[in-house]
Amino acid sequence: MAEVVEADEAELQRLVAAEQQKAQFTAQVHHFMELCWDKCVEKPGNRLDSRTENCLSSCVDRFIDTTLAITSRFAQIVQKGGQ
């Protein structure tokens, strides 16, 4: 019976950790969106001009590239730590 309770607690901890990661990721995306908006959009309107569209696209590309680089580096660190 105690093993079942421990397994349930471990599963609950895993679910809580996953939800915390989702919340953290969502917060990062919102922060990123605000930064790109503030950097690229001078006057909100019905349409984006080509300059604004290119700026937003470049900002998103930099965000994705940086996120991938950081994720890759963390994966390398975890692999080295597990050896």
PDB file of C-alpha atoms in Angstrom:
ATOM      1  CA  MET A   1       0.000   0.000   0.000  1.00  0.00           C
ATOM      2  CA  ALA A   2       2.843   2.397   0.863  1.00  0.00           C
ATOM      3  CA  GLU A   3       4.400   1.730  -2.562  1.00  0.00           C
ATOM      4  CA  VAL A   4       1.190   2.853  -4.270  1.00  0.00           C
ATOM      5  CA  VAL A   5       1.127   6.089  -2.259  1.00  0.00           C
ATOM      6  CA  GLU A   6       4.793   6.758  -3.081  1.00  0.00           C
ATOM      7  CA  ALA A   7       4.123   6.082  -6.771  1.00  0.00           C
ATOM      8  CA  ASP A   8       1.144   8.460  -6.691  1.00  0.00           C
ATOM      9  CA  GLU A   9       3.246  11.135  -4.995  1.00  0.00           C
ATOM     10  CA  ALA A  10       6.024  10.718  -7.549  1.00  0.00           C
ATOM     11  CA  GLU A  11       3.512  10.986 -10.396  1.00  0.00           C
ATOM     12  CA  LEU A  12       1.964  14.076  -8.824  1.00  0.00           C
ATOM     13  CA  GLN A  13       5.392  15.681  -8.451  1.00  0.00           C
ATOM     14  CA  ARG A  14       6.150  14.895 -12.094  1.00  0.00           C
ATOM     15  CA  LEU A  15       2.862  16.458 -13.209  1.00  0.00           C
ATOM     16  CA  VAL A  16       3.427  19.560 -11.077  1.00  0.00           C
ATOM     17  CA  ALA A  17       6.942  19.948 -12.495  1.00  0.00           C
ATOM     18  CA  ALA A  18       5.596  19.614 -16.055  1.00  0.00           C
ATOM     19  CA  GLU A  19       2.928  22.255 -15.390  1.00  0.00           C
ATOM     20  CA  GLN A  20       5.540  24.573 -13.885  1.00  0.00           C
ATOM     21  CA  GLN A  21       7.680  24.173 -17.000  1.00  0.00           C
ATOM     22  CA  LYS A  22       4.682  24.952 -19.217  1.00  0.00           C
ATOM     23  CA  ALA A  23       3.897  28.058 -17.182  1.00  0.00           C
ATOM     24  CA  GLN A  24       7.517  29.197 -17.329  1.00  0.00           C
ATOM     25  CA  PHE A  25       7.642  28.655 -21.087  1.00  0.00           C
ATOM     26  CA  THR A  26       4.387  30.572 -21.564  1.00  0.00           C
ATOM     27  CA  ALA A  27       5.734  33.461 -19.484  1.00  0.00           C
ATOM     28  CA  GLN A  28       8.900  33.516 -21.592  1.00  0.00           C
ATOM     29  CA  VAL A  29       6.877  33.587 -24.819  1.00  0.00           C
ATOM     30  CA  HIS A  30       4.759  36.473 -23.543  1.00  0.00           C
ATOM     31  CA  HIS A  31       7.862  38.383 -22.482  1.00  0.00           C
ATOM     32  CA  PHE A  32       9.465  37.712 -25.857  1.00  0.00           C
ATOM     33  CA  MET A  33       6.330  38.889 -27.679  1.00  0.00           C
ATOM     34  CA  GLU A  34       6.339  42.125 -25.698  1.00  0.00           C
ATOM     35  CA  LEU A  35      10.006  42.731 -26.501  1.00  0.00           C
ATOM     36  CA  CYS A  36       9.521  42.142 -30.226  1.00  0.00           C
ATOM     37  CA  TRP A  37       6.356  44.247 -30.269  1.00  0.00           C
ATOM     38  CA  ASP A  38       8.044  47.149 -28.486  1.00  0.00           C
ATOM     39  CA  LYS A  39      11.088  46.884 -30.740  1.00  0.00           C
ATOM     40  CA  CYS A  40       9.276  46.538 -34.066  1.00  0.00           C
ATOM     41  CA  VAL A  41       5.806  48.091 -33.956  1.00  0.00           C
ATOM     42  CA  GLU A  42       5.781  51.877 -33.991  1.00  0.00           C
ATOM     43  CA  LYS A  43       2.111  52.492 -34.797  1.00  0.00           C
ATOM     44  CA  PRO A  44      -0.409  49.659 -34.520  1.00  0.00           C
ATOM     45  CA  GLY A  45      -2.807  49.595 -37.421  1.00  0.00           C
ATOM     46  CA  ASN A  46      -4.942  47.317 -39.555  1.00  0.00           C
ATOM     47  CA  ARG A  47      -1.898  45.938 -41.391  1.00  0.00           C
ATOM     48  CA  LEU A  48       1.808  45.520 -40.849  1.00  0.00           C
ATOM     49  CA  ASP A  49       4.100  47.334 -43.247  1.00  0.00           C
ATOM     50  CA  SER A  50       6.972  45.353 -44.748  1.00  0.00           C
ATOM     51  CA  ARG A  51       9.549  46.924 -42.423  1.00  0.00           C
ATOM     52  CA  THR A  52       7.561  45.934 -39.321  1.00  0.00           C
ATOM     53  CA  GLU A  53       6.872  42.474 -40.687  1.00  0.00           C
ATOM     54  CA  ASN A  54      10.576  41.909 -41.424  1.00  0.00           C
ATOM     55  CA  CYS A  55      11.538  43.187 -37.979  1.00  0.00           C
ATOM     56  CA  LEU A  56       9.073  40.861 -36.252  1.00  0.00           C
ATOM     57  CA  SER A  57      10.221  37.932 -38.373  1.00  0.00           C
ATOM     58  CA  SER A  58      13.889  38.591 -37.543  1.00  0.00           C
ATOM     59  CA  CYS A  59      13.063  38.969 -33.865  1.00  0.00           C
ATOM     60  CA  VAL A  60      11.226  35.633 -33.855  1.00  0.00           C
ATOM     61  CA  ASP A  61      14.070  33.956 -35.748  1.00  0.00           C
ATOM     62  CA  ARG A  62      16.603  35.197 -33.181  1.00  0.00           C
ATOM     63  CA  PHE A  63      14.391  33.946 -30.357  1.00  0.00           C
ATOM     64  CA  ILE A  64      14.055  30.493 -31.924  1.00  0.00           C
ATOM     65  CA  ASP A  65      17.792  30.246 -32.678  1.00  0.00           C
ATOM     66  CA  THR A  66      18.681  31.301 -29.141  1.00  0.00           C
ATOM     67  CA  THR A  67      16.183  28.897 -27.587  1.00  0.00           C
ATOM     68  CA  LEU A  68      17.527  26.006 -29.669  1.00  0.00           C
ATOM     69  CA  ALA A  69      21.126  26.844 -28.758  1.00  0.00           C
ATOM     70  CA  ILE A  70      20.308  27.029 -25.043  1.00  0.00           C
ATOM     71  CA  THR A  71      18.304  23.792 -25.164  1.00  0.00           C
ATOM     72  CA  SER A  72      21.139  22.032 -26.954  1.00  0.00           C
ATOM     73  CA  ARG A  73      23.672  23.281 -24.415  1.00  0.00           C
ATOM     74  CA  PHE A  74      21.535  22.136 -21.485  1.00  0.00           C
ATOM     75  CA  ALA A  75      21.160  18.702 -23.118  1.00  0.00           C
ATOM     76  CA  GLN A  76      24.965  18.474 -23.401  1.00  0.00           C
ATOM     77  CA  ILE A  77      25.387  19.420 -19.748  1.00  0.00           C
ATOM     78  CA  VAL A  78      22.805  16.829 -18.660  1.00  0.00           C
ATOM     79  CA  GLN A  79      24.503  14.124 -20.746  1.00  0.00           C
ATOM     80  CA  LYS A  80      27.911  14.922 -19.277  1.00  0.00           C
ATOM     81  CA  GLY A  81      26.453  14.947 -15.758  1.00  0.00           C
ATOM     82  CA  GLY A  82      24.860  11.537 -16.280  1.00  0.00           C
ATOM     83  CA  GLN A  83      28.084   9.854 -17.332  1.00  0.00           C
TER      84      GLN A  83
END
